Short mmCIF file of C-alpha atoms and ligand atoms in Angstrom, two decimals:
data_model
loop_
_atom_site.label_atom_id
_atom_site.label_comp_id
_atom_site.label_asym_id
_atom_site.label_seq_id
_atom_site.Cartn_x
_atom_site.Cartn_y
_atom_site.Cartn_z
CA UNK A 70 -0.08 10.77 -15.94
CA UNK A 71 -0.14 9.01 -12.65
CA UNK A 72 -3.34 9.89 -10.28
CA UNK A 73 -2.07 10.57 -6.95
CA UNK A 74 -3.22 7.41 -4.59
CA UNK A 75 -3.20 8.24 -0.39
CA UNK A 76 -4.10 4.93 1.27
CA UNK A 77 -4.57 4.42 5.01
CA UNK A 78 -3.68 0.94 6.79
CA UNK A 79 -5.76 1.15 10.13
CA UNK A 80 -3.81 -1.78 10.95
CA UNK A 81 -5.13 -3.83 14.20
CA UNK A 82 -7.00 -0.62 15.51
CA UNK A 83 -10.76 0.13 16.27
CA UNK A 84 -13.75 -1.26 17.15
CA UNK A 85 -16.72 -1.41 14.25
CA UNK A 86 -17.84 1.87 15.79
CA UNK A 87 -15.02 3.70 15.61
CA UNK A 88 -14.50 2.92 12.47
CA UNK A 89 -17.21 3.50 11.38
CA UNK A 90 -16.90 6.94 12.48
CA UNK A 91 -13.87 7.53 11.13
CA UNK A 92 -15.03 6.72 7.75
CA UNK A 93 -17.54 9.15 7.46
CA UNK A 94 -15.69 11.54 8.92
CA UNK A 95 -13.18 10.45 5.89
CA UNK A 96 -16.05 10.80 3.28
CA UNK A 97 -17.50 14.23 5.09
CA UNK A 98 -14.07 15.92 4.12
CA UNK A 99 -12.47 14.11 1.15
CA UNK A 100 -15.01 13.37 -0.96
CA UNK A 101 -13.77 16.40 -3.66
CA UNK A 102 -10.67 15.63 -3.35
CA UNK A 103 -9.14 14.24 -6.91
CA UNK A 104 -6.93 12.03 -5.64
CA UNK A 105 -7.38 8.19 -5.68
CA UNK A 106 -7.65 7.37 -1.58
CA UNK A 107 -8.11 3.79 -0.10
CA UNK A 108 -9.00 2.83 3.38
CA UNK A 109 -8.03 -0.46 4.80
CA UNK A 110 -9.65 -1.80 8.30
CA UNK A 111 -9.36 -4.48 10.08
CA UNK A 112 -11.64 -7.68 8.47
CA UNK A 113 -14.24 -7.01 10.76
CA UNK A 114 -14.59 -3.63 9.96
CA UNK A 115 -14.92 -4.10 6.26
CA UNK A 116 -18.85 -4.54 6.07
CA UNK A 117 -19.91 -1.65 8.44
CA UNK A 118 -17.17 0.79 6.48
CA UNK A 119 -18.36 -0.58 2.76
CA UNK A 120 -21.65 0.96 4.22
CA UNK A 121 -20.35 4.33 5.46
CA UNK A 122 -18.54 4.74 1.52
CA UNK A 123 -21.27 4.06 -0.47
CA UNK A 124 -21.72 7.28 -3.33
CA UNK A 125 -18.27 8.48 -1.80
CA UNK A 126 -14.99 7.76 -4.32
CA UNK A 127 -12.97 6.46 -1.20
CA UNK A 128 -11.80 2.83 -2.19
CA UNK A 129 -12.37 0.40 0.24
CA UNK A 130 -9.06 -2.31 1.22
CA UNK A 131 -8.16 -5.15 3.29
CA UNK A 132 -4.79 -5.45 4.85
CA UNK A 133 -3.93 -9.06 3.43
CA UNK A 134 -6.04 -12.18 2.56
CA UNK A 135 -5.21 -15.95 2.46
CA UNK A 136 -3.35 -17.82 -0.27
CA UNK A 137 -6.34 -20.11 -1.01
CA UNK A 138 -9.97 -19.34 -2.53
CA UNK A 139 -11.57 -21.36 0.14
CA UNK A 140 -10.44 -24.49 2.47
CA UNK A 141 -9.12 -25.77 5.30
CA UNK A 142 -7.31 -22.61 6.41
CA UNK A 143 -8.13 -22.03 9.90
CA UNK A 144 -8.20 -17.77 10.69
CA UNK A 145 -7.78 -16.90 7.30
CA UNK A 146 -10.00 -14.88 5.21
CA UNK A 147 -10.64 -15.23 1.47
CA UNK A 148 -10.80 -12.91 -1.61
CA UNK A 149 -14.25 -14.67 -1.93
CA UNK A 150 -15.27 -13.14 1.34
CA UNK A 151 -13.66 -10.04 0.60
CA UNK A 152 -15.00 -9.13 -2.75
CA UNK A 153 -18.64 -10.34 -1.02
CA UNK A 154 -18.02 -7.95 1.52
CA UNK A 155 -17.55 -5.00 -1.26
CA UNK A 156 -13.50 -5.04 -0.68
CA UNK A 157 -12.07 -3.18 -3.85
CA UNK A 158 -8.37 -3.29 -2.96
CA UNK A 159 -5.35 -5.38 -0.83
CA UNK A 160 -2.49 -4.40 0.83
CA UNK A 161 0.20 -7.56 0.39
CA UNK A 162 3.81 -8.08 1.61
CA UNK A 163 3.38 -5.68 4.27
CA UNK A 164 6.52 -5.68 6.12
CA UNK A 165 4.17 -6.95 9.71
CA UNK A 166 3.53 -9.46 7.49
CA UNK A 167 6.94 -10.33 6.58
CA UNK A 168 8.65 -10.20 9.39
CA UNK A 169 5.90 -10.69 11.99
CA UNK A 170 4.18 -13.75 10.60
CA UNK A 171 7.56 -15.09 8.01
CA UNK A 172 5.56 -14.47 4.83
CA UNK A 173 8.14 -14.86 1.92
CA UNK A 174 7.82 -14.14 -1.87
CA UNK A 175 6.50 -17.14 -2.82
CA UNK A 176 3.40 -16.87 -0.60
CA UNK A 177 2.91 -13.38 -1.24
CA UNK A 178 2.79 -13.85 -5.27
CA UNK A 179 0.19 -16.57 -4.76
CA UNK A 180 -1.95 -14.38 -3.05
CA UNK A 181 -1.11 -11.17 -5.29
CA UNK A 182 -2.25 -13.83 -8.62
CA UNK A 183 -5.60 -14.84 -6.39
CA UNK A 184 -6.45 -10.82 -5.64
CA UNK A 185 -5.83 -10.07 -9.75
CA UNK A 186 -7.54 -12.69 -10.48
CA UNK A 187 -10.76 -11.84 -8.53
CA UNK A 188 -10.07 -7.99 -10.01
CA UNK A 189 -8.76 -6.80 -7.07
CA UNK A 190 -6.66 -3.61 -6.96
CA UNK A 191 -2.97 -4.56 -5.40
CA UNK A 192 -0.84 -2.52 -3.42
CA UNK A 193 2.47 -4.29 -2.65
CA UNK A 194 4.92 -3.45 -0.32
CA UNK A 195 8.62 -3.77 -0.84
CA UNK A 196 11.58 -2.52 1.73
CA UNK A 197 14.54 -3.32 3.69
CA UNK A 198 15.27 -3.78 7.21
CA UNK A 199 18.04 -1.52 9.36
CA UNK A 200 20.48 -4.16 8.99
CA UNK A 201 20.17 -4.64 5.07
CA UNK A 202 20.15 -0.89 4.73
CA UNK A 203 23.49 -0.83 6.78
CA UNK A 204 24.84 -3.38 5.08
CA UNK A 205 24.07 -1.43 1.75
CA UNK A 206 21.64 -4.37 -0.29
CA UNK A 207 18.62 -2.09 0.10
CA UNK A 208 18.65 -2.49 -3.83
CA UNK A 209 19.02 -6.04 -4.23
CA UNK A 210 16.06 -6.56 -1.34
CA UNK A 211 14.01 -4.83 -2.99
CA UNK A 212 14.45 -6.00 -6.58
CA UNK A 213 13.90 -9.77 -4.94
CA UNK A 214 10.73 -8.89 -3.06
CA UNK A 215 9.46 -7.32 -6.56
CA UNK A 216 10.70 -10.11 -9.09
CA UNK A 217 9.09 -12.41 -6.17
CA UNK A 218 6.06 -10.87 -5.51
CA UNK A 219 5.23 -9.86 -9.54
CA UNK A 220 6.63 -13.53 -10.40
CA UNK A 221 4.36 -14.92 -13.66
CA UNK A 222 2.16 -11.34 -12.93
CA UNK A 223 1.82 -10.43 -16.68
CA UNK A 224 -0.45 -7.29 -16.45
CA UNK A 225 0.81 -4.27 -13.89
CA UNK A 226 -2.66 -2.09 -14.90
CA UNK A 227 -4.28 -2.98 -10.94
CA UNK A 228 -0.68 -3.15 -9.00
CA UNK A 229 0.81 -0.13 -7.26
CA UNK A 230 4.07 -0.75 -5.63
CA UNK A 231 4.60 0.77 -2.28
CA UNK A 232 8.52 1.12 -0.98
CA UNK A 233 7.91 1.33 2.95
CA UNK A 234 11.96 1.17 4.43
CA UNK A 235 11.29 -1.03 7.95
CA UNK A 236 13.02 1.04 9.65
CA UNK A 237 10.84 4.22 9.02
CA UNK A 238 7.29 2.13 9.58
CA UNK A 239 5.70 3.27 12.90
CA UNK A 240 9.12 4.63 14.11
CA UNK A 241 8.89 8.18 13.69
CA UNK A 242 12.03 8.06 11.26
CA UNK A 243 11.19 9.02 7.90
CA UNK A 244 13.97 8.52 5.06
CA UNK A 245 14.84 11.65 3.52
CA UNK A 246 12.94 12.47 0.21
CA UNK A 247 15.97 12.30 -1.35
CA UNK A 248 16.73 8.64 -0.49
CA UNK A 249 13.15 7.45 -1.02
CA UNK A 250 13.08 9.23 -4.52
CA UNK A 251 16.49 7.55 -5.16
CA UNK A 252 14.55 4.31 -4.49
CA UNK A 253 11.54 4.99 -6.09
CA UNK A 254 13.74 5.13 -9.61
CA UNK A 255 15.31 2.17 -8.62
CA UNK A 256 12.03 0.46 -9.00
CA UNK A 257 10.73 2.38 -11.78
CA UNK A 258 13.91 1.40 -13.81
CA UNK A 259 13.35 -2.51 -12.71
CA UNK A 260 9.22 -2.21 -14.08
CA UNK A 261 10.75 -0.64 -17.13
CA UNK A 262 13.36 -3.72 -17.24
CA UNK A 263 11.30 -6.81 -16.50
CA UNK A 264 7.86 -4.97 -18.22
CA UNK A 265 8.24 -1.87 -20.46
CA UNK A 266 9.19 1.81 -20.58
CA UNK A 267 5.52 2.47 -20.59
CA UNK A 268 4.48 0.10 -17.59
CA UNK A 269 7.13 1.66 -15.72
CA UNK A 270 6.10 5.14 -16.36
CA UNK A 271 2.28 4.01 -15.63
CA UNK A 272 2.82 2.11 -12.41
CA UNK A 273 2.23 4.38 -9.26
CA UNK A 274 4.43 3.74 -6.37
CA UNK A 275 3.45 4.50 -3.05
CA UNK A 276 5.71 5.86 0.01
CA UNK A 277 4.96 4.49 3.56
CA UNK A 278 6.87 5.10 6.59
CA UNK A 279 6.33 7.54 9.46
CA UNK A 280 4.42 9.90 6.96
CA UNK A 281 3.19 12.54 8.85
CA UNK A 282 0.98 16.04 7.36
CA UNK A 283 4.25 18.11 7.80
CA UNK A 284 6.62 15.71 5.51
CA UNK A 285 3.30 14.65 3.04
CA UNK A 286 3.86 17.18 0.78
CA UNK A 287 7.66 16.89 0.58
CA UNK A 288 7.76 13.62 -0.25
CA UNK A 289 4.98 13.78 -3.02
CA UNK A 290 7.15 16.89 -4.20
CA UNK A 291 9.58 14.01 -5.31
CA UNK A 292 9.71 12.91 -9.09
CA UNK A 293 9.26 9.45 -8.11
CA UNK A 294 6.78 8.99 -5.41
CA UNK A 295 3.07 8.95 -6.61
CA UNK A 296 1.42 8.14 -3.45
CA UNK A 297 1.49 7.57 0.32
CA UNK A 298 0.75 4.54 2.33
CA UNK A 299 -0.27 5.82 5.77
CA UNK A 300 -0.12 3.80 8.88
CA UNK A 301 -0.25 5.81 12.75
CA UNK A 302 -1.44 8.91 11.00
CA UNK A 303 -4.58 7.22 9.04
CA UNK A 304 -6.16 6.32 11.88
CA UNK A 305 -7.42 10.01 12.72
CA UNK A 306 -9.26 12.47 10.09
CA UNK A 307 -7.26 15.79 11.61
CA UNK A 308 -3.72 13.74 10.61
CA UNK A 309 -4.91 11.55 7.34
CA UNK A 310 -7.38 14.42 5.93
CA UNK A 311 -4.67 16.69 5.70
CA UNK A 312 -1.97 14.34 4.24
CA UNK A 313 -4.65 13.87 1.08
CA UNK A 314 -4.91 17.30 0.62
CA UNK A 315 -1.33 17.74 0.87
CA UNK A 316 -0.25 19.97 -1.57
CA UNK A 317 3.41 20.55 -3.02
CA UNK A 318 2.52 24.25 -3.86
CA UNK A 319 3.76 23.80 -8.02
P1 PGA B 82 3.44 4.27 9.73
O1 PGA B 82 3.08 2.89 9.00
O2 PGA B 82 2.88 5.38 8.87
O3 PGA B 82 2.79 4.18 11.06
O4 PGA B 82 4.94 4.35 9.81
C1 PGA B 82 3.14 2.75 7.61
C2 PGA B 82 2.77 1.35 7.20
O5 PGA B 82 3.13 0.41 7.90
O6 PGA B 82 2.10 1.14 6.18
#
């Protein structure tokens, strides 16, 4: 049985008070809720948030880290400081990463070995761009981005996969349940490929792109899709609270 998992990606919003505020707000109204949910702030909301989640069940995430323990890396931020800081989870691969700041495969499996490694929980985002859906190789993207990022990654137990299309992040275009489903096997049937039947049926894979409280429930209605990563709608409790307690009516 996979656990539902809801995470939010503040992204580059809020202050340290507003966050703050949102996070027990967050905890005020989810904390029955038995589904797995993660929060992930900006780095310099990460202390003052670990403090607002204390006793609540609401996992606490950053949105990347660097590649390296510690070093010479000028404005990066390690999974030293991170697990210091109380950090339980990381979002890697995120498509702003990709195509924003030209991370590639190789960098991003560094940094997914460094997170296991430290016991972090994973969440790694896979999807294609417009053009690559157009030009029909959303399949083959996506397989490369996961033999790439899960390259010499024996152990799937503290990975969730989330499928986030580009073209449906932030845009208000959401692909159809149906089409996100169709991908979601896609990747179930590659775990079950390059791990086992029983990874693949263990692994939770998240949906992100444009979900909103009126398509939450649709899209967790699908065989395939265990989970939501939430961008524009985390970053208020009246649009994420209601996407958690979503509910698919069966
Ligand atoms: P969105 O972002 O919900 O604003 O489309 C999703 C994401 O980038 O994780």
């Amino acid at each position: 049985m996979r656990t539902p998992y809801i995470a939010g990606n503040w992204k580059m919003h809020k202050t340290t008070a507003e966050a703050e505020e949102l996070a027990r707000s967050l905890v005020r109204s989810l904390d029955r809720e038995n589904k797995k949910v993660m929060i992930a702030p900006a780095f310099t909301a990460l202390g003052p948030v670990k403090g607002c989640l204390e006793g609540s069940h609401i996992l606490l995430g950053a949105q990347n880290m660097g590649p390296e323990e510690q070093g010479a890396h000028t404005g990066e931020v390690s999974v030293l400081m991170l697990k210091d800081l109380g950090v339980e989870a990381v979002i890697l691969g995120h498509s702003e990463r990709r195509h924003k700041y030209g991370e590639q495969d190789d960098l991003i499996n560094r940094k997914v070995r460094l997170a296991l490694s430290h016991d972090l929980e994973v969440v790694l985002c896979v999807g294609e761009t417009l053009e690559q859906r157009e030009g029909g190789v959303t399949r083959r993207i996506v397989e490369q981005q996961i033999r790439g990022g899960l390259k010499e990654v024996g152990d799937l137990g503290r990975i969730t996969i989330a499928y986030e299309p580009v073209w449906a992040i932030g845009t208000g275009k959401t692909a159809t349940p149906k089409d996100a489903d169709d991908t979601h096997g896609f990747i179930r049937d590659l775990l079950s490929r390059l791990y086992s039947a029983k990874v693949a049926e263990d692994t939770v894979i998240q949906y992100g792109g444009s979900v909103k409280p009126n398509n939450a429930a649709e899209l967790m209605s699908m065989e395939n899709i265990d989970g939501l990563l939430v961008g524009g709608a985390s970053l208020a409790a009246d649009s994420f609270v209601p996407i958690v307690r979503y509910d698919t009516g069966s």
